[in-house]
CSV table of C-alpha atoms and ligand atoms in Angstrom, one decimal:
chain,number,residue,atom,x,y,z
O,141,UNK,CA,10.8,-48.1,-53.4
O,142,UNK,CA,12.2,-50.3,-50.6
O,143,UNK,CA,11.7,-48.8,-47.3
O,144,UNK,CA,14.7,-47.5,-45.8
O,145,UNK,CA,16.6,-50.0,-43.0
O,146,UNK,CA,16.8,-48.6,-39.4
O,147,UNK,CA,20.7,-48.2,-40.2
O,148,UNK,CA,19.9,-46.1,-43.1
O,149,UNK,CA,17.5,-43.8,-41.5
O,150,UNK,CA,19.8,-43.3,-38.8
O,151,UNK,CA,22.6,-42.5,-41.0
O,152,UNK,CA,20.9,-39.9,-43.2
O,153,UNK,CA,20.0,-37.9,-39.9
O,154,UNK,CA,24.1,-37.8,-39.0
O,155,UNK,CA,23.8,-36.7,-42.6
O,156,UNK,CA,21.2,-33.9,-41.9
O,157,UNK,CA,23.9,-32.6,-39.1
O,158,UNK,CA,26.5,-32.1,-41.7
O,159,UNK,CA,24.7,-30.7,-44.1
O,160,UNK,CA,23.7,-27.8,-42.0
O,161,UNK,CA,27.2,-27.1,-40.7
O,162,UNK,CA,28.2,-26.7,-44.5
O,163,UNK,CA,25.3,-24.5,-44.8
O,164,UNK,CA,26.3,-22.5,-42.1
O,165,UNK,CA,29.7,-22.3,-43.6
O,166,UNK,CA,28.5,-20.8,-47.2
O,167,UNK,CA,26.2,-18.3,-45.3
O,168,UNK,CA,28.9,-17.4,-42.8
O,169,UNK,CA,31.6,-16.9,-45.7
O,170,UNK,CA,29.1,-15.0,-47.9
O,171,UNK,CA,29.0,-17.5,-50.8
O,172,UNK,CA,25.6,-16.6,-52.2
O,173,UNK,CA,26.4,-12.9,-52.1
O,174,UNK,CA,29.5,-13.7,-53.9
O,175,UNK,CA,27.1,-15.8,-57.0
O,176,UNK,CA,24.7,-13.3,-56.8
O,177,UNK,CA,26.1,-11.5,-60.5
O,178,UNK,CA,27.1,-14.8,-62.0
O,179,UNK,CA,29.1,-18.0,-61.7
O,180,UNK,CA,32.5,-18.1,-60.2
O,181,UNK,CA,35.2,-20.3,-60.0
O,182,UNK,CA,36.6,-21.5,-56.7
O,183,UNK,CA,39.7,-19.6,-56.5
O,184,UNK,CA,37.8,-17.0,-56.9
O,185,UNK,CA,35.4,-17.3,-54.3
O,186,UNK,CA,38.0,-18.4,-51.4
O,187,UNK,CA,40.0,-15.2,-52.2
O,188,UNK,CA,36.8,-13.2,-52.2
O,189,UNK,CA,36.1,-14.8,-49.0
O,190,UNK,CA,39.7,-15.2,-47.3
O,191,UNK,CA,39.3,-19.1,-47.7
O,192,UNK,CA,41.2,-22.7,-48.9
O,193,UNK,CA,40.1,-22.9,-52.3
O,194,UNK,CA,40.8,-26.7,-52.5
O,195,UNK,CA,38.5,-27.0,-49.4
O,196,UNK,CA,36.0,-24.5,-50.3
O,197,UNK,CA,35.8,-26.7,-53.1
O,198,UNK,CA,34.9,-29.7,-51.8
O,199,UNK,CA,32.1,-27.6,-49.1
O,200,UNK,CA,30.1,-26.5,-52.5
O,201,UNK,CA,30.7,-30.2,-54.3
O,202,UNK,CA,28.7,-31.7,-51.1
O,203,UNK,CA,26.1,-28.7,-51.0
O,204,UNK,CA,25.8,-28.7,-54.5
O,205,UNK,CA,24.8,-32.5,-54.7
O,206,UNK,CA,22.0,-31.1,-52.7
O,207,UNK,CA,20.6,-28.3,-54.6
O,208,UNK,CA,22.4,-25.8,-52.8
O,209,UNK,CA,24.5,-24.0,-55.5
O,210,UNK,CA,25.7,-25.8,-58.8
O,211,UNK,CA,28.8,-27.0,-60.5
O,212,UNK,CA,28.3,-25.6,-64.2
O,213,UNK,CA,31.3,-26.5,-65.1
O,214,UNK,CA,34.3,-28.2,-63.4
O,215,UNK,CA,35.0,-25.5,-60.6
O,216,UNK,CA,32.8,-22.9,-61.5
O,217,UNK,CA,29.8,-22.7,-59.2
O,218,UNK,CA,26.2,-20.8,-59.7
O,219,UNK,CA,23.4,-19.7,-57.6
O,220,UNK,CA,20.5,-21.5,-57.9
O,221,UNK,CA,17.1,-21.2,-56.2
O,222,UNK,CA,17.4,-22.8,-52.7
O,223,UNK,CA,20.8,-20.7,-52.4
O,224,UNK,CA,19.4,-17.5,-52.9
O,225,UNK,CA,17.9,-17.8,-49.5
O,226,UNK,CA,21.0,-17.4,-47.9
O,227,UNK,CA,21.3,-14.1,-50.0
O,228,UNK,CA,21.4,-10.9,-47.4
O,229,UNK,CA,18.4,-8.6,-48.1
O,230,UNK,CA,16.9,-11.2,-50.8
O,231,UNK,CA,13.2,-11.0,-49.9
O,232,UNK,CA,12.6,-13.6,-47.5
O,233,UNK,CA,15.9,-14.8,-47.1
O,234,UNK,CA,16.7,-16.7,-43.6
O,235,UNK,CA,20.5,-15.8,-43.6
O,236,UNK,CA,20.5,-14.0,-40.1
O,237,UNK,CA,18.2,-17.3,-39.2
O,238,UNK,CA,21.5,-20.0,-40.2
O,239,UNK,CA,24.0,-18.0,-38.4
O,240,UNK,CA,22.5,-17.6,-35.1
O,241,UNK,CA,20.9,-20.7,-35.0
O,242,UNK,CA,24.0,-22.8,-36.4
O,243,UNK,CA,26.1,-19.7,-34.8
O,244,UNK,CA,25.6,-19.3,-30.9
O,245,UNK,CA,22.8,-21.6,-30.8
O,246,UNK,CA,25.4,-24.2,-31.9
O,247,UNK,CA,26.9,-24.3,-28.7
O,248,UNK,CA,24.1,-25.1,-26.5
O,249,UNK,CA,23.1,-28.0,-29.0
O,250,UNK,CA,26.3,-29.4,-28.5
O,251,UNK,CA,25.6,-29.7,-24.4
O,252,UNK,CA,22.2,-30.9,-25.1
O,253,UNK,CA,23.0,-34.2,-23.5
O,254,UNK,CA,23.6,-31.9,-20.5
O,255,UNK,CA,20.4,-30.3,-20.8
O,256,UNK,CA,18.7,-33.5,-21.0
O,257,UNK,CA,20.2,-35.2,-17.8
O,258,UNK,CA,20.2,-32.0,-15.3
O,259,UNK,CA,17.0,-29.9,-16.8
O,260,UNK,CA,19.6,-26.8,-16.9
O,261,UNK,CA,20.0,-24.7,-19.9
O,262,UNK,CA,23.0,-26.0,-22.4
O,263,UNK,CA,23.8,-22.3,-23.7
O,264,UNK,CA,23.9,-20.7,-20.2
O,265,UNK,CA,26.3,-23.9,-18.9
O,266,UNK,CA,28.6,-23.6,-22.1
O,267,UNK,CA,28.4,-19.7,-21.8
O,268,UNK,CA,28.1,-18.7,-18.5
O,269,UNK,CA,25.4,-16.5,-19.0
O,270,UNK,CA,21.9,-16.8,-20.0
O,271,UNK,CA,20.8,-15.9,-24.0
O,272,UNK,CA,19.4,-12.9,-23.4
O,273,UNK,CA,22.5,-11.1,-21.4
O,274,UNK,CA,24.7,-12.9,-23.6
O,275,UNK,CA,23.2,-11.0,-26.6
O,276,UNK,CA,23.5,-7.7,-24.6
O,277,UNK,CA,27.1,-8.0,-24.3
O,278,UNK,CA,27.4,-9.4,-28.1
O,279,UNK,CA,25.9,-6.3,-29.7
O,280,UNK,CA,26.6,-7.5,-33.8
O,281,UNK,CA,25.2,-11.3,-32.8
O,282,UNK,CA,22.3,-9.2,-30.9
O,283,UNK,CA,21.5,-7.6,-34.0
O,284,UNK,CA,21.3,-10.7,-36.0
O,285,UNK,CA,19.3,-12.2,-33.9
O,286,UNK,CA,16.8,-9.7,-34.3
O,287,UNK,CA,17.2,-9.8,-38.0
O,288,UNK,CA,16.7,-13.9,-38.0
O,289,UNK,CA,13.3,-13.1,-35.5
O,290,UNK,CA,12.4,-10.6,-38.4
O,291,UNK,CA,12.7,-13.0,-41.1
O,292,UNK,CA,11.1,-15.6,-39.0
O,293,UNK,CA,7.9,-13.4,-38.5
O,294,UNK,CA,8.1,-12.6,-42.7
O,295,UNK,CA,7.2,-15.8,-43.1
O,296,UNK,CA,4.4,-16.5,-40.8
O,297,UNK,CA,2.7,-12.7,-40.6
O,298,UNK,CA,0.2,-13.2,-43.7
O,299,UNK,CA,-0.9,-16.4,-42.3
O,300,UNK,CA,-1.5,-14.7,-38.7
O,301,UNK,CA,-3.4,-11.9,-40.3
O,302,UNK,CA,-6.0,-14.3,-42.7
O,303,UNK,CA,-6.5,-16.2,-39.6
O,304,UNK,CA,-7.6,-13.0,-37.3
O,305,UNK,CA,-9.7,-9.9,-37.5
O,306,UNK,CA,-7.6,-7.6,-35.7
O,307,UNK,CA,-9.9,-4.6,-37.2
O,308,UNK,CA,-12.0,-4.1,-33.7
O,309,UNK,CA,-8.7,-3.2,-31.9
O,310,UNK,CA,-7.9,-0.1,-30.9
O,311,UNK,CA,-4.4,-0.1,-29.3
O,312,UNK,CA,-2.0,-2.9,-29.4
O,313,UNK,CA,0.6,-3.2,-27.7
O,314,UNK,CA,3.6,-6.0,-28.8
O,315,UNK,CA,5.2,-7.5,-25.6
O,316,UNK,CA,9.0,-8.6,-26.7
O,317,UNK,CA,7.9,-7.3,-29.9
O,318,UNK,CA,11.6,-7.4,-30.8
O,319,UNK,CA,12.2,-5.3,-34.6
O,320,UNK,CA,8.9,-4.6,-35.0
O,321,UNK,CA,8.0,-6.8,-38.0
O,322,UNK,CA,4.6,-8.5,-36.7
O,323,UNK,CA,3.1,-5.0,-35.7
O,324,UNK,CA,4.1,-3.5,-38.5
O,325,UNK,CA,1.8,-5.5,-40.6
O,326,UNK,CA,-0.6,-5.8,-38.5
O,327,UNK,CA,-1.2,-2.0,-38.4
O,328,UNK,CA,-0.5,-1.9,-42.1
O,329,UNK,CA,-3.7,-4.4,-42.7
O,330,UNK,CA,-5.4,-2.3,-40.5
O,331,UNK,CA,-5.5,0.8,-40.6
O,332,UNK,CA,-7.5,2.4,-37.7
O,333,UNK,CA,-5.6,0.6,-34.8
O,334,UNK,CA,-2.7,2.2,-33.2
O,335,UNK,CA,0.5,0.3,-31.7
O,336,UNK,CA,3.6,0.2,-29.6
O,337,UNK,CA,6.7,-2.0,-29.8
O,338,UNK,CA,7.6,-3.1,-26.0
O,339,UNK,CA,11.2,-4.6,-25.7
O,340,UNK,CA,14.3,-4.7,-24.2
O,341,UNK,CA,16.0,-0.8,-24.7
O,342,UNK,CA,18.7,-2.3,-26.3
O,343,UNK,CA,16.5,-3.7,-28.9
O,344,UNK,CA,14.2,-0.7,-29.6
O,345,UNK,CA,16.3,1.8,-31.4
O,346,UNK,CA,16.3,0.0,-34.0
O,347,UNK,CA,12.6,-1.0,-34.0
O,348,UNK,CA,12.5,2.6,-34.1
O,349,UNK,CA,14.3,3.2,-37.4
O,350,UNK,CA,12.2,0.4,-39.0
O,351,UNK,CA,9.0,1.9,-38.1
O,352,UNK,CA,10.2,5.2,-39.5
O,353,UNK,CA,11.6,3.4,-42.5
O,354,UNK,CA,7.9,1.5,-42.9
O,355,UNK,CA,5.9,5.7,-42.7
O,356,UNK,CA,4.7,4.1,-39.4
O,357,UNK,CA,6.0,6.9,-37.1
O,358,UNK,CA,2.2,8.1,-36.4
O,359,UNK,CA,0.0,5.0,-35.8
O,360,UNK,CA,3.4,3.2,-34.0
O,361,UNK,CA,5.5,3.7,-31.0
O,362,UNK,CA,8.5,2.2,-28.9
O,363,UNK,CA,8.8,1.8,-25.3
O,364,UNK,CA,11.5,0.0,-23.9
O,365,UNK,CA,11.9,-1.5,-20.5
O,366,UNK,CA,11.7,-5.4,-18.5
O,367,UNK,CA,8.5,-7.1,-19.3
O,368,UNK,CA,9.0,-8.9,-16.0
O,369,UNK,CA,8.9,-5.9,-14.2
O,370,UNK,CA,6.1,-4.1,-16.2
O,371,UNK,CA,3.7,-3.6,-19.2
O,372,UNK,CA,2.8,-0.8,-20.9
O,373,UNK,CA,-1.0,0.0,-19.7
O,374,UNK,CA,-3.6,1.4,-22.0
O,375,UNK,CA,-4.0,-1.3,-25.1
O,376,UNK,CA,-7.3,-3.4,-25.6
O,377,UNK,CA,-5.2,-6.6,-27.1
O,378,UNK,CA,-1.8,-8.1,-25.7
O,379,UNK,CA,0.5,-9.9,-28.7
O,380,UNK,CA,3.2,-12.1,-27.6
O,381,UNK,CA,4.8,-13.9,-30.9
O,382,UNK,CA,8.1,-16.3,-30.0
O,383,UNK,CA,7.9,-14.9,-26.2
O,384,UNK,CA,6.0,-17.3,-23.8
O,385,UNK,CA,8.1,-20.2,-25.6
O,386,UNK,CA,11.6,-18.6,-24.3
O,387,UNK,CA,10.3,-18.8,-20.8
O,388,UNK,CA,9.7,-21.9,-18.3
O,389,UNK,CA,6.4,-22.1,-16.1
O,390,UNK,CA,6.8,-19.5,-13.7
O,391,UNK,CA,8.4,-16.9,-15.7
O,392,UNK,CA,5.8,-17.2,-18.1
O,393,UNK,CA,3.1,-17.2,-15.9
O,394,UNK,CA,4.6,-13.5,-14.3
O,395,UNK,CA,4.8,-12.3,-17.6
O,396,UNK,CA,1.5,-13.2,-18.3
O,397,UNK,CA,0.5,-11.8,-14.8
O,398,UNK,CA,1.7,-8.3,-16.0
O,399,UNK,CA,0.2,-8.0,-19.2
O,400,UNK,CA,-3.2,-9.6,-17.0
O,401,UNK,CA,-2.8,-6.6,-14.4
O,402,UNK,CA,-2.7,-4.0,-16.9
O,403,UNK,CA,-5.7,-5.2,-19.1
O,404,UNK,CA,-9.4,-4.3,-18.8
O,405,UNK,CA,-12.7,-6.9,-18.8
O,406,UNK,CA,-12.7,-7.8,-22.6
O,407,UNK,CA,-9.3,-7.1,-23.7
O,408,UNK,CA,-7.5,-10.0,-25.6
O,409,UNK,CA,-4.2,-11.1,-24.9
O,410,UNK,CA,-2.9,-13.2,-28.2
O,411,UNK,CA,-0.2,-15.4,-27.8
O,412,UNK,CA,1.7,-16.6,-31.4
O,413,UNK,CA,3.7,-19.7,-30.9
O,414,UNK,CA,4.0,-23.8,-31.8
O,415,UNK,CA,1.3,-25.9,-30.1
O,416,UNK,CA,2.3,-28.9,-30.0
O,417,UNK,CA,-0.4,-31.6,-31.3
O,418,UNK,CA,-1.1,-35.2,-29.2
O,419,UNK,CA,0.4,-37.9,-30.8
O,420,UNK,CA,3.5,-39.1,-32.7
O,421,UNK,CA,2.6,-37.8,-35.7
O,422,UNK,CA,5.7,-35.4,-37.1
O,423,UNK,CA,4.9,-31.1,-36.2
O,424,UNK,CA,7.8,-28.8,-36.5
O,425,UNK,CA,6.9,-27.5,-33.4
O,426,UNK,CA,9.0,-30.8,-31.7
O,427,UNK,CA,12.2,-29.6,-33.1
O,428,UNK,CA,11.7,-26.3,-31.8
O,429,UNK,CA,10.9,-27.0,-28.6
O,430,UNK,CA,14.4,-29.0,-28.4
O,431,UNK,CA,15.7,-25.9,-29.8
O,432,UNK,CA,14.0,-24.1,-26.9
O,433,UNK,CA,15.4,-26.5,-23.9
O,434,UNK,CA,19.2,-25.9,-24.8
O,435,UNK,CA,18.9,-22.0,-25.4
O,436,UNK,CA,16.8,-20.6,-23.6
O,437,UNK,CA,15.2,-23.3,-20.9
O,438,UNK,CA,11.3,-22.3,-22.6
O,439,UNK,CA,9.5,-24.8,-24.2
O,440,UNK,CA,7.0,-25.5,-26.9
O,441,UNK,CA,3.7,-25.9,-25.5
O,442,UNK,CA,0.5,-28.3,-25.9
O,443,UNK,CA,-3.3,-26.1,-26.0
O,444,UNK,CA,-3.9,-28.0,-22.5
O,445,UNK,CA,-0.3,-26.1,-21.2
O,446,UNK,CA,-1.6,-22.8,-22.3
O,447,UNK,CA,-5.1,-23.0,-20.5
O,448,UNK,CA,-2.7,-23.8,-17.5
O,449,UNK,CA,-0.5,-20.6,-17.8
O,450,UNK,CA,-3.7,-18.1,-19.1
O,451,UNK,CA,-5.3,-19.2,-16.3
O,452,UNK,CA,-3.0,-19.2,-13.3
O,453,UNK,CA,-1.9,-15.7,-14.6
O,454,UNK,CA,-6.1,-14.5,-14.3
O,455,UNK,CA,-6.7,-14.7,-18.1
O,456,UNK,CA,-9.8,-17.1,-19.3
O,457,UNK,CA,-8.6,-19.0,-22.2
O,458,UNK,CA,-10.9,-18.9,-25.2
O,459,UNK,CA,-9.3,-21.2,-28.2
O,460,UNK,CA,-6.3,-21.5,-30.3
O,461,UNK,CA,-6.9,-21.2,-33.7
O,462,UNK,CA,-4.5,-23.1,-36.6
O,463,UNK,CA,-2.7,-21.3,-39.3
O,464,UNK,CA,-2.2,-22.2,-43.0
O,465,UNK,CA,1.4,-22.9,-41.6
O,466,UNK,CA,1.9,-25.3,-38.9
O,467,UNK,CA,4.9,-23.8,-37.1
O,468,UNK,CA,2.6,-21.2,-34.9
O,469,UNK,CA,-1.1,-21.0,-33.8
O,470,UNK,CA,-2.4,-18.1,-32.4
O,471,UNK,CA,-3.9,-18.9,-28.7
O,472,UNK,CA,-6.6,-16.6,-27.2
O,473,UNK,CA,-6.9,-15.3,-24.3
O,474,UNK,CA,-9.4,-12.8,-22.7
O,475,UNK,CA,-9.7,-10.5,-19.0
O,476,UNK,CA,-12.6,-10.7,-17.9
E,706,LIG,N1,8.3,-11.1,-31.0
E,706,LIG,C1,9.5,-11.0,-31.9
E,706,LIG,C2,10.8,-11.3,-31.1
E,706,LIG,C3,10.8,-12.7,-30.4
E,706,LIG,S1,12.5,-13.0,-29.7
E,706,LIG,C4,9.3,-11.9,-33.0
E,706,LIG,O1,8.6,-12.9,-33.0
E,706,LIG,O2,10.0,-11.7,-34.0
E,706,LIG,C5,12.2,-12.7,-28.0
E,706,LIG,C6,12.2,-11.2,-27.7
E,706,LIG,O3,12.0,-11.0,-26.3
E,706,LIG,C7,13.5,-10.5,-28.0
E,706,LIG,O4,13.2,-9.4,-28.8
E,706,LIG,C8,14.0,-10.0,-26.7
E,706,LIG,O5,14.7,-8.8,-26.7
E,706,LIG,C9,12.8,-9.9,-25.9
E,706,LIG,N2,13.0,-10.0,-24.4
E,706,LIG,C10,13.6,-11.0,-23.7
E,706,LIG,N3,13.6,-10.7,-22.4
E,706,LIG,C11,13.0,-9.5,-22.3
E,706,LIG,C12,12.6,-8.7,-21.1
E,706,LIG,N4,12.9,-9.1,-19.9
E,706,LIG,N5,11.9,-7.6,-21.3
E,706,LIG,C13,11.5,-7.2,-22.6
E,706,LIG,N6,11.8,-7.9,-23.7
E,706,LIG,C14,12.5,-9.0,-23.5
């Protein structure tokens, strides 16, 4: 094959950027619900999802020429495989993923030149409010985003727990733990540890229905609060999945701080998050951490970054250890 021409590669990236609008689109007007008994045509589906048929047509034609439903006949369209992960409650669908990230998150993308010259975050200069307040006040996008978090931990959790023996812990406690999906397994491949979910009180009542939903009520509480201001005392490991990567330096490093002033000599604090390889080689990590700068001012971090913030918050940091996946490592730390 002739190797593409810069003008090419450039072009099919612009070409990435419509494609996921379109995506979002379908997912946001429930398209692969609507397929999910059998082909439909096109009037059907834009009156089944108060949309301009002759449009609508023309959004499935492009996502169809990519594998994302399927013309079986002229205007009829099907489900097929890479569709179904827009399905709502498929197993490990990414629905809730697409419309906050191509949802909300869309809006501090499109200020990322802002972010880029002044540092500041996009999302908090386009909304006027930082992510986390803005959920708050946006209580159905708040939700989702805890359902896109859920899905995003479904996907990793098996790798996290073939990668680490969690079975000497007694207690652990999940700081910004969000719907409770990582502890949840954890606790469910082992048996004898206890946990608690630690998030914003906002967040936790639901956390709370999913533990009862999971027969988790005895081995798993909820405690909500401000991990800035505190950290539930009394656990001998520390998890932190998706958390130290919302926060800049000194945030993290208080955070870090908190769960450090709280934990005994030998108790492990285990962050889960991207770490970001030298080199230019490609690591979805590198995407993320762009993600990262526009919505919430965190960042992706390199193993070198996370001895810096372990050890300026008192915790010795002991190694990070690569799972199956690439998109998070799990990185040690230990009081001492
Ligand atoms: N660990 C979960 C959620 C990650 S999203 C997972 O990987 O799926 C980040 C989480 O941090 C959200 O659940 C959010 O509610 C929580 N959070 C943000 N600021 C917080 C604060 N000040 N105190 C407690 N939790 C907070």
């Amino acid at each position: 094959m002739e190797p593409l021409t810069p003008s090419t590669r450039i072009l099919q990236i612009i070409a990435g950027h419509w494609l996921s609008c379109s995506v979002y689109v379908a997912a946001k007007l429930n398209i692969a619900e609507l397929l999910a008994n059998g082909p439909q045509t096109v009037e059907a589906l834009a009156a089944a999802s108060g949309s301009h048929a002759p449009s609508l047509y023309r959004l499935l034609r492009a996502l169809a020429a990519e594998g994302i439903f399927e013309e079986t006949s002229k205007g009829v369209f099907s489900i097929t495989p890479a569709a179904t992960a827009l399905q709502e409650d498929a197993p490990g669908n990414v629905k809730a993923f697409v419309l906050a990230l191509l949802g909300e998150h869309y809006h501090g993308w499109g200020e990322l030149l802002y972010s880029v010259q002044t540092g500041g975050i996009a999302f908090d200069h386009h909304f006027g409010t930082d992510i986390w307040s803005w959920y708050r006040s946006h209580p159905a996008e708040g939700l989702n985003f805890m359902k896109a978090m859920t899905a995003m931990t479904q996907y990793v959790d098996k790798a996290i727990i073939a990668a680490y023996d969690f079975s000497g812990f007694n207690t652990i406690v999940d700081v910004g733990g969000g719907n409770g999906a990582l502890l949840m397994a954890i606790l469910k491949a082992t048996p004898a540890a206890t946990g608690i979910v630690y998030d914003a009180p906002y967040v936790i009542e639901k956390t709370a229905e999913a533990i009862a939903a999971n027969g988790l009520t005895n081995r798993c509480g909820v405690k909500g609060g401000d991990f800035f201001k505190s950290v539930p005392p009394g656990a001998d490991a520390y998890i932190m999945k998706y958390i130290l990567h919302d926060w800049y330096e000194e945030d993290a490093i208080r955070l870090l701080r908190n769960c450090s002033e709280v934990m005994k000599p030998g108790d492990k604090l285990l962050a889960f998050d991207a770490v970001i390889p030298e080199g230019n080689g490609p690591h979805p990590g590198k995407l993320f951490d762009i993600t990262m700068l526009v919505a919430t001012g965190g960042r992706e971090r390199t193993a070198q970054e996370f001895q810096y913030l372990f050890e300026q918050a008192g915790l010795q940091f002991n190694r990070v250890i690569p799972l199956a996946l690439p998109d998070v490592s799990i990185v040690e730390g230990e009081k001492l």
